């Protein structure tokens, strides 16, 4: 939750920063052709500026000059903003990133450090935003795209913010991805089972990053519980006695898988009604009525206290 | 500018939408106990045999004191065949059967008139199924029993025979206790 708020404020800050300061290219001495590219950019002719900087970089002096690579990166960044805003596979963005990285590599005295850092930060944030957008509208064909976009963000973050902790961003991304996979599973629970396992796997990855993550614990518990409950819900007049016993045995394993996650979730937020309902249901499904009743009484006490 | 607007929208969504904050999955509301018990009751009916004069007309499963099981039976099992008979599900509310022809009678553990209901079934072939400890000694012929987390059942075959009901070998084979 805290991570999401941090991310939200970071995005708001980025919005404000971009609106107020976008498009300003650092002017400083460079090769003649690089200077010409800068002038073309200043005049608003981005296409000509691009041709000019590509021409400039054919010369050895520019090819070894950090500033010329920075200019290339900046121009391609502006091209990305102008032409490819809706494209998640923008070549302009990739070229811009590569050029900025080259500029960082050549900038041995860190003279351009702040400018390169700022440009890279902007580009990295667009990868992160795109990753969130794709994960938020996940389907069977775009999950790898979401992972790739986030992977690019994760790769770039330490290059412009070496001390940054990617964990809250990764937790947020994985949570979205997990919700997306779960939604695909729910579209057809019989044929889309693999997406539930993907969803659980995302939540498990969140727990590797933060074992105290309530939602991940709760959602893994619910996933296992619901898997068993769905299987049981399909029992009908065609279910033979033998099958009934086998189904119960198999579902019991899933209820048992569910339990430790729900107990952990309960320990993290002891008074949350949803968790208590979950524990009630899990214990009842395991035919442990004493423990189910215990959590029922806790739930009733909380509800009673609210009135 | 639309890219910036997109960022702004994302930020607002992150701050406001529970869906984006990692939405809780919803607990499946299947009544698991009722589903399993209803299936058992149907199988008890299928794999038991009643006297000839109970094999005509509808086959009735009565349910007392367990609305979940009643609902599940009505939704999934009504009008299904038991041998040559059609299954009817009936709710039993009173403390006795009062002449009703019931083949299988499931009495929930919270049903307060258990004793009088069982008493009213004496000398008629009603397969009384209960879900309480010791119910087999208190008149029921079958009793649900949880064993290592799995719901199973115990059978009083001696009393069943006395009542004129032949419990099938399949059921007896799966019973955790057979008297």
PDB file of C-alpha atoms in Angstrom, chain B:
ATOM      1  CA  UNK B   1       0.647  16.155 -23.975  1.00  0.00           C
ATOM      2  CA  UNK B   2      -1.522  13.061 -24.020  1.00  0.00           C
ATOM      3  CA  UNK B   3       1.412  11.032 -22.661  1.00  0.00           C
ATOM      4  CA  UNK B   4       1.559  13.419 -19.692  1.00  0.00           C
ATOM      5  CA  UNK B   5      -2.149  13.160 -19.243  1.00  0.00           C
ATOM      6  CA  UNK B   6      -1.762   9.370 -19.246  1.00  0.00           C
ATOM      7  CA  UNK B   7       0.762   9.630 -16.418  1.00  0.00           C
ATOM      8  CA  UNK B   8      -1.604  11.856 -14.515  1.00  0.00           C
ATOM      9  CA  UNK B   9      -4.420   9.367 -14.946  1.00  0.00           C
ATOM     10  CA  UNK B  10      -2.194   6.500 -13.817  1.00  0.00           C
ATOM     11  CA  UNK B  11      -1.217   8.456 -10.731  1.00  0.00           C
ATOM     12  CA  UNK B  12      -4.808   9.202  -9.840  1.00  0.00           C
ATOM     13  CA  UNK B  13      -5.785   5.588 -10.414  1.00  0.00           C
ATOM     14  CA  UNK B  14      -2.940   4.373  -8.237  1.00  0.00           C
ATOM     15  CA  UNK B  15      -4.120   6.613  -5.464  1.00  0.00           C
ATOM     16  CA  UNK B  16      -7.782   5.826  -5.752  1.00  0.00           C
ATOM     17  CA  UNK B  17      -8.538   2.418  -7.232  1.00  0.00           C
ATOM     18  CA  UNK B  18      -8.473  -0.698  -5.094  1.00  0.00           C
ATOM     19  CA  UNK B  19      -8.330  -2.751  -8.304  1.00  0.00           C
ATOM     20  CA  UNK B  20      -4.955  -1.309  -9.122  1.00  0.00           C
ATOM     21  CA  UNK B  21      -3.692  -1.532  -5.591  1.00  0.00           C
ATOM     22  CA  UNK B  22      -3.861  -5.338  -5.854  1.00  0.00           C
ATOM     23  CA  UNK B  23      -7.429  -6.316  -5.452  1.00  0.00           C
ATOM     24  CA  UNK B  24      -8.492  -9.000  -3.036  1.00  0.00           C
ATOM     25  CA  UNK B  25      -9.693 -12.176  -4.657  1.00  0.00           C
ATOM     26  CA  UNK B  26     -13.224 -13.080  -3.649  1.00  0.00           C
ATOM     27  CA  UNK B  27     -13.940 -16.124  -1.562  1.00  0.00           C
ATOM     28  CA  UNK B  28     -15.911 -18.741  -3.486  1.00  0.00           C
ATOM     29  CA  UNK B  29     -19.299 -18.996  -1.812  1.00  0.00           C
ATOM     30  CA  UNK B  30     -19.952 -22.640  -2.599  1.00  0.00           C
ATOM     31  CA  UNK B  31     -21.461 -24.357   0.435  1.00  0.00           C
ATOM     32  CA  UNK B  32     -18.900 -27.140   0.476  1.00  0.00           C
ATOM     33  CA  UNK B  33     -20.352 -29.130   3.346  1.00  0.00           C
ATOM     34  CA  UNK B  34     -23.824 -29.023   1.834  1.00  0.00           C
ATOM     35  CA  UNK B  35     -22.556 -30.016  -1.609  1.00  0.00           C
ATOM     36  CA  UNK B  36     -20.729 -33.063  -0.283  1.00  0.00           C
ATOM     37  CA  UNK B  37     -23.557 -34.138   2.020  1.00  0.00           C
ATOM     38  CA  UNK B  38     -26.153 -33.805  -0.741  1.00  0.00           C
ATOM     39  CA  UNK B  39     -24.062 -35.993  -3.010  1.00  0.00           C
ATOM     40  CA  UNK B  40     -23.728 -38.597  -0.254  1.00  0.00           C
ATOM     41  CA  UNK B  41     -27.488 -38.583   0.329  1.00  0.00           C
ATOM     42  CA  UNK B  42     -28.135 -39.153  -3.354  1.00  0.00           C
ATOM     43  CA  UNK B  43     -25.656 -42.037  -3.362  1.00  0.00           C
ATOM     44  CA  UNK B  44     -27.216 -43.507  -0.189  1.00  0.00           C
ATOM     45  CA  UNK B  45     -30.515 -43.488  -2.052  1.00  0.00           C
ATOM     46  CA  UNK B  46     -28.989 -45.036  -5.163  1.00  0.00           C
ATOM     47  CA  UNK B  47     -27.166 -47.830  -3.381  1.00  0.00           C
ATOM     48  CA  UNK B  48     -29.813 -48.935  -0.910  1.00  0.00           C
ATOM     49  CA  UNK B  49     -32.865 -51.072  -1.477  1.00  0.00           C
ATOM     50  CA  UNK B  50     -36.379 -50.561  -0.075  1.00  0.00           C
ATOM     51  CA  UNK B  51     -39.281 -52.962   0.270  1.00  0.00           C
ATOM     52  CA  UNK B  52     -41.339 -53.521  -2.900  1.00  0.00           C
ATOM     53  CA  UNK B  53     -44.277 -51.416  -1.749  1.00  0.00           C
ATOM     54  CA  UNK B  54     -41.918 -48.428  -1.389  1.00  0.00           C
ATOM     55  CA  UNK B  55     -40.760 -48.682  -4.993  1.00  0.00           C
ATOM     56  CA  UNK B  56     -43.747 -47.033  -6.610  1.00  0.00           C
ATOM     57  CA  UNK B  57     -44.486 -43.334  -6.871  1.00  0.00           C
ATOM     58  CA  UNK B  58     -41.906 -40.681  -6.175  1.00  0.00           C
ATOM     59  CA  UNK B  59     -38.738 -41.338  -4.235  1.00  0.00           C
ATOM     60  CA  UNK B  60     -38.504 -38.787  -1.424  1.00  0.00           C
ATOM     61  CA  UNK B  61     -35.505 -37.380   0.383  1.00  0.00           C
ATOM     62  CA  UNK B  62     -36.627 -35.295   3.340  1.00  0.00           C
ATOM     63  CA  UNK B  63     -34.400 -32.714   4.959  1.00  0.00           C
ATOM     64  CA  UNK B  64     -34.863 -31.351   8.465  1.00  0.00           C
ATOM     65  CA  UNK B  65     -32.759 -28.585   9.953  1.00  0.00           C
ATOM     66  CA  UNK B  66     -30.199 -28.022   7.223  1.00  0.00           C
ATOM     67  CA  UNK B  67     -31.241 -25.363   4.701  1.00  0.00           C
ATOM     68  CA  UNK B  68     -27.911 -25.627   2.821  1.00  0.00           C
ATOM     69  CA  UNK B  69     -28.350 -29.305   2.055  1.00  0.00           C
ATOM     70  CA  UNK B  70     -32.022 -28.737   1.196  1.00  0.00           C
ATOM     71  CA  UNK B  71     -31.092 -26.038  -1.301  1.00  0.00           C
ATOM     72  CA  UNK B  72     -28.326 -28.102  -2.886  1.00  0.00           C
ATOM     73  CA  UNK B  73     -30.589 -31.138  -3.270  1.00  0.00           C
ATOM     74  CA  UNK B  74     -33.373 -29.068  -4.784  1.00  0.00           C
ATOM     75  CA  UNK B  75     -31.069 -27.375  -7.248  1.00  0.00           C
ATOM     76  CA  UNK B  76     -29.117 -30.376  -8.482  1.00  0.00           C
ATOM     77  CA  UNK B  77     -31.038 -33.548  -7.680  1.00  0.00           C
ATOM     78  CA  UNK B  78     -34.777 -32.864  -7.963  1.00  0.00           C
ATOM     79  CA  UNK B  79     -36.484 -35.045 -10.579  1.00  0.00           C
ATOM     80  CA  UNK B  80     -33.410 -37.211 -11.127  1.00  0.00           C
ATOM     81  CA  UNK B  81     -34.050 -40.962 -11.245  1.00  0.00           C
ATOM     82  CA  UNK B  82     -33.531 -43.339  -8.334  1.00  0.00           C
ATOM     83  CA  UNK B  83     -34.071 -46.688 -10.020  1.00  0.00           C
ATOM     84  CA  UNK B  84     -37.436 -46.346 -11.706  1.00  0.00           C
ATOM     85  CA  UNK B  85     -38.598 -43.593  -9.367  1.00  0.00           C
ATOM     86  CA  UNK B  86     -38.290 -39.856  -9.708  1.00  0.00           C
ATOM     87  CA  UNK B  87     -36.614 -38.006  -6.873  1.00  0.00           C
ATOM     88  CA  UNK B  88     -38.521 -35.423  -4.913  1.00  0.00           C
ATOM     89  CA  UNK B  89     -36.917 -33.244  -2.263  1.00  0.00           C
ATOM     90  CA  UNK B  90     -39.062 -32.249   0.675  1.00  0.00           C
ATOM     91  CA  UNK B  91     -38.424 -30.016   3.643  1.00  0.00           C
ATOM     92  CA  UNK B  92     -39.417 -31.513   6.971  1.00  0.00           C
ATOM     93  CA  UNK B  93     -40.345 -28.894   9.528  1.00  0.00           C
ATOM     94  CA  UNK B  94     -42.376 -30.659  12.179  1.00  0.00           C
ATOM     95  CA  UNK B  95     -41.314 -33.016  14.961  1.00  0.00           C
ATOM     96  CA  UNK B  96     -42.750 -36.082  13.214  1.00  0.00           C
ATOM     97  CA  UNK B  97     -43.386 -37.431   9.723  1.00  0.00           C
ATOM     98  CA  UNK B  98     -47.153 -37.548  10.137  1.00  0.00           C
ATOM     99  CA  UNK B  99     -47.743 -40.267   7.589  1.00  0.00           C
ATOM    100  CA  UNK B 100     -45.486 -38.850   4.931  1.00  0.00           C
ATOM    101  CA  UNK B 101     -43.711 -41.464   2.836  1.00  0.00           C
ATOM    102  CA  UNK B 102     -40.058 -40.505   3.104  1.00  0.00           C
ATOM    103  CA  UNK B 103     -37.301 -42.851   1.881  1.00  0.00           C
ATOM    104  CA  UNK B 104     -34.262 -40.975   3.122  1.00  0.00           C
ATOM    105  CA  UNK B 105     -34.502 -38.529   5.989  1.00  0.00           C
ATOM    106  CA  UNK B 106     -31.564 -36.256   6.699  1.00  0.00           C
ATOM    107  CA  UNK B 107     -31.679 -34.604  10.094  1.00  0.00           C
ATOM    108  CA  UNK B 108     -29.311 -31.680  10.567  1.00  0.00           C
ATOM    109  CA  UNK B 109     -27.411 -31.417  13.846  1.00  0.00           C
ATOM    110  CA  UNK B 110     -29.272 -28.297  14.910  1.00  0.00           C
ATOM    111  CA  UNK B 111     -32.733 -29.789  14.441  1.00  0.00           C
ATOM    112  CA  UNK B 112     -34.240 -29.574  17.901  1.00  0.00           C
ATOM    113  CA  UNK B 113     -36.903 -32.294  17.504  1.00  0.00           C
ATOM    114  CA  UNK B 114     -34.454 -35.006  16.470  1.00  0.00           C
ATOM    115  CA  UNK B 115     -35.647 -37.551  19.031  1.00  0.00           C
ATOM    116  CA  UNK B 116     -39.347 -37.266  18.241  1.00  0.00           C
ATOM    117  CA  UNK B 117     -38.702 -37.251  14.519  1.00  0.00           C
ATOM    118  CA  UNK B 118     -36.667 -40.448  14.779  1.00  0.00           C
ATOM    119  CA  UNK B 119     -39.358 -41.957  16.980  1.00  0.00           C
ATOM    120  CA  UNK B 120     -42.002 -41.246  14.339  1.00  0.00           C
ATOM    121  CA  UNK B 121     -39.974 -43.309  11.841  1.00  0.00           C
ATOM    122  CA  UNK B 122     -40.148 -46.519  13.885  1.00  0.00           C
ATOM    123  CA  UNK B 123     -41.375 -49.562  12.036  1.00  0.00           C
ATOM    124  CA  UNK B 124     -41.229 -47.838   8.649  1.00  0.00           C
ATOM    125  CA  UNK B 125     -38.334 -48.131   6.182  1.00  0.00           C
ATOM    126  CA  UNK B 126     -36.842 -44.659   6.484  1.00  0.00           C
ATOM    127  CA  UNK B 127     -33.095 -44.349   6.050  1.00  0.00           C
ATOM    128  CA  UNK B 128     -32.377 -41.806   8.768  1.00  0.00           C
ATOM    129  CA  UNK B 129     -29.128 -39.966   8.190  1.00  0.00           C
ATOM    130  CA  UNK B 130     -27.664 -37.715  10.883  1.00  0.00           C
ATOM    131  CA  UNK B 131     -24.566 -35.610  11.421  1.00  0.00           C
ATOM    132  CA  UNK B 132     -23.925 -35.791  15.157  1.00  0.00           C
ATOM    133  CA  UNK B 133     -21.584 -37.780  17.366  1.00  0.00           C
ATOM    134  CA  UNK B 134     -23.407 -40.791  18.769  1.00  0.00           C
ATOM    135  CA  UNK B 135     -26.332 -40.456  16.367  1.00  0.00           C
ATOM    136  CA  UNK B 136     -25.948 -44.079  15.303  1.00  0.00           C
ATOM    137  CA  UNK B 137     -26.852 -45.127  18.820  1.00  0.00           C
ATOM    138  CA  UNK B 138     -29.719 -42.677  18.931  1.00  0.00           C
ATOM    139  CA  UNK B 139     -31.741 -44.087  16.080  1.00  0.00           C
ATOM    140  CA  UNK B 140     -30.078 -43.033  12.850  1.00  0.00           C
ATOM    141  CA  UNK B 141     -28.993 -45.668  10.340  1.00  0.00           C
ATOM    142  CA  UNK B 142     -26.241 -43.598   8.752  1.00  0.00           C
ATOM    143  CA  UNK B 143     -24.198 -40.842  10.358  1.00  0.00           C
ATOM    144  CA  UNK B 144     -21.715 -38.423   8.799  1.00  0.00           C
ATOM    145  CA  UNK B 145     -18.299 -38.445  10.413  1.00  0.00           C
ATOM    146  CA  UNK B 146     -15.187 -36.454   9.600  1.00  0.00           C
ATOM    147  CA  UNK B 147     -12.050 -38.574   9.373  1.00  0.00           C
ATOM    148  CA  UNK B 148      -8.709 -36.767   8.930  1.00  0.00           C
ATOM    149  CA  UNK B 149     -10.456 -33.793   7.375  1.00  0.00           C
ATOM    150  CA  UNK B 150     -12.578 -35.797   4.935  1.00  0.00           C
ATOM    151  CA  UNK B 151     -16.302 -36.266   5.406  1.00  0.00           C
ATOM    152  CA  UNK B 152     -17.184 -39.970   5.519  1.00  0.00           C
ATOM    153  CA  UNK B 153     -19.992 -41.948   7.130  1.00  0.00           C
ATOM    154  CA  UNK B 154     -20.781 -44.759   9.498  1.00  0.00           C
ATOM    155  CA  UNK B 155     -23.592 -47.291   9.090  1.00  0.00           C
ATOM    156  CA  UNK B 156     -25.825 -49.237  11.433  1.00  0.00           C
ATOM    157  CA  UNK B 157     -26.633 -52.113   9.118  1.00  0.00           C
ATOM    158  CA  UNK B 158     -28.365 -54.151  11.812  1.00  0.00           C
ATOM    159  CA  UNK B 159     -30.987 -51.483  12.416  1.00  0.00           C
ATOM    160  CA  UNK B 160     -31.332 -50.872   8.707  1.00  0.00           C
ATOM    161  CA  UNK B 161     -32.239 -54.508   8.149  1.00  0.00           C
ATOM    162  CA  UNK B 162     -34.724 -54.324  11.024  1.00  0.00           C
ATOM    163  CA  UNK B 163     -36.296 -51.354   9.264  1.00  0.00           C
ATOM    164  CA  UNK B 164     -36.537 -53.309   6.020  1.00  0.00           C
ATOM    165  CA  UNK B 165     -33.788 -51.429   4.162  1.00  0.00           C
ATOM    166  CA  UNK B 166     -30.946 -53.252   2.479  1.00  0.00           C
ATOM    167  CA  UNK B 167     -27.851 -51.097   2.442  1.00  0.00           C
ATOM    168  CA  UNK B 168     -25.701 -51.919  -0.579  1.00  0.00           C
ATOM    169  CA  UNK B 169     -22.274 -53.497  -0.312  1.00  0.00           C
ATOM    170  CA  UNK B 170     -20.688 -50.462  -1.922  1.00  0.00           C
ATOM    171  CA  UNK B 171     -21.908 -48.236   0.905  1.00  0.00           C
ATOM    172  CA  UNK B 172     -20.959 -50.737   3.547  1.00  0.00           C
ATOM    173  CA  UNK B 173     -17.511 -51.030   1.988  1.00  0.00           C
ATOM    174  CA  UNK B 174     -16.882 -47.287   2.336  1.00  0.00           C
ATOM    175  CA  UNK B 175     -18.373 -46.988   5.830  1.00  0.00           C
ATOM    176  CA  UNK B 176     -15.809 -46.051   8.480  1.00  0.00           C
ATOM    177  CA  UNK B 177     -17.849 -47.912  11.081  1.00  0.00           C
ATOM    178  CA  UNK B 178     -20.244 -50.736  10.349  1.00  0.00           C
ATOM    179  CA  UNK B 179     -22.537 -52.014  13.047  1.00  0.00           C
TER     180      UNK B 179
END
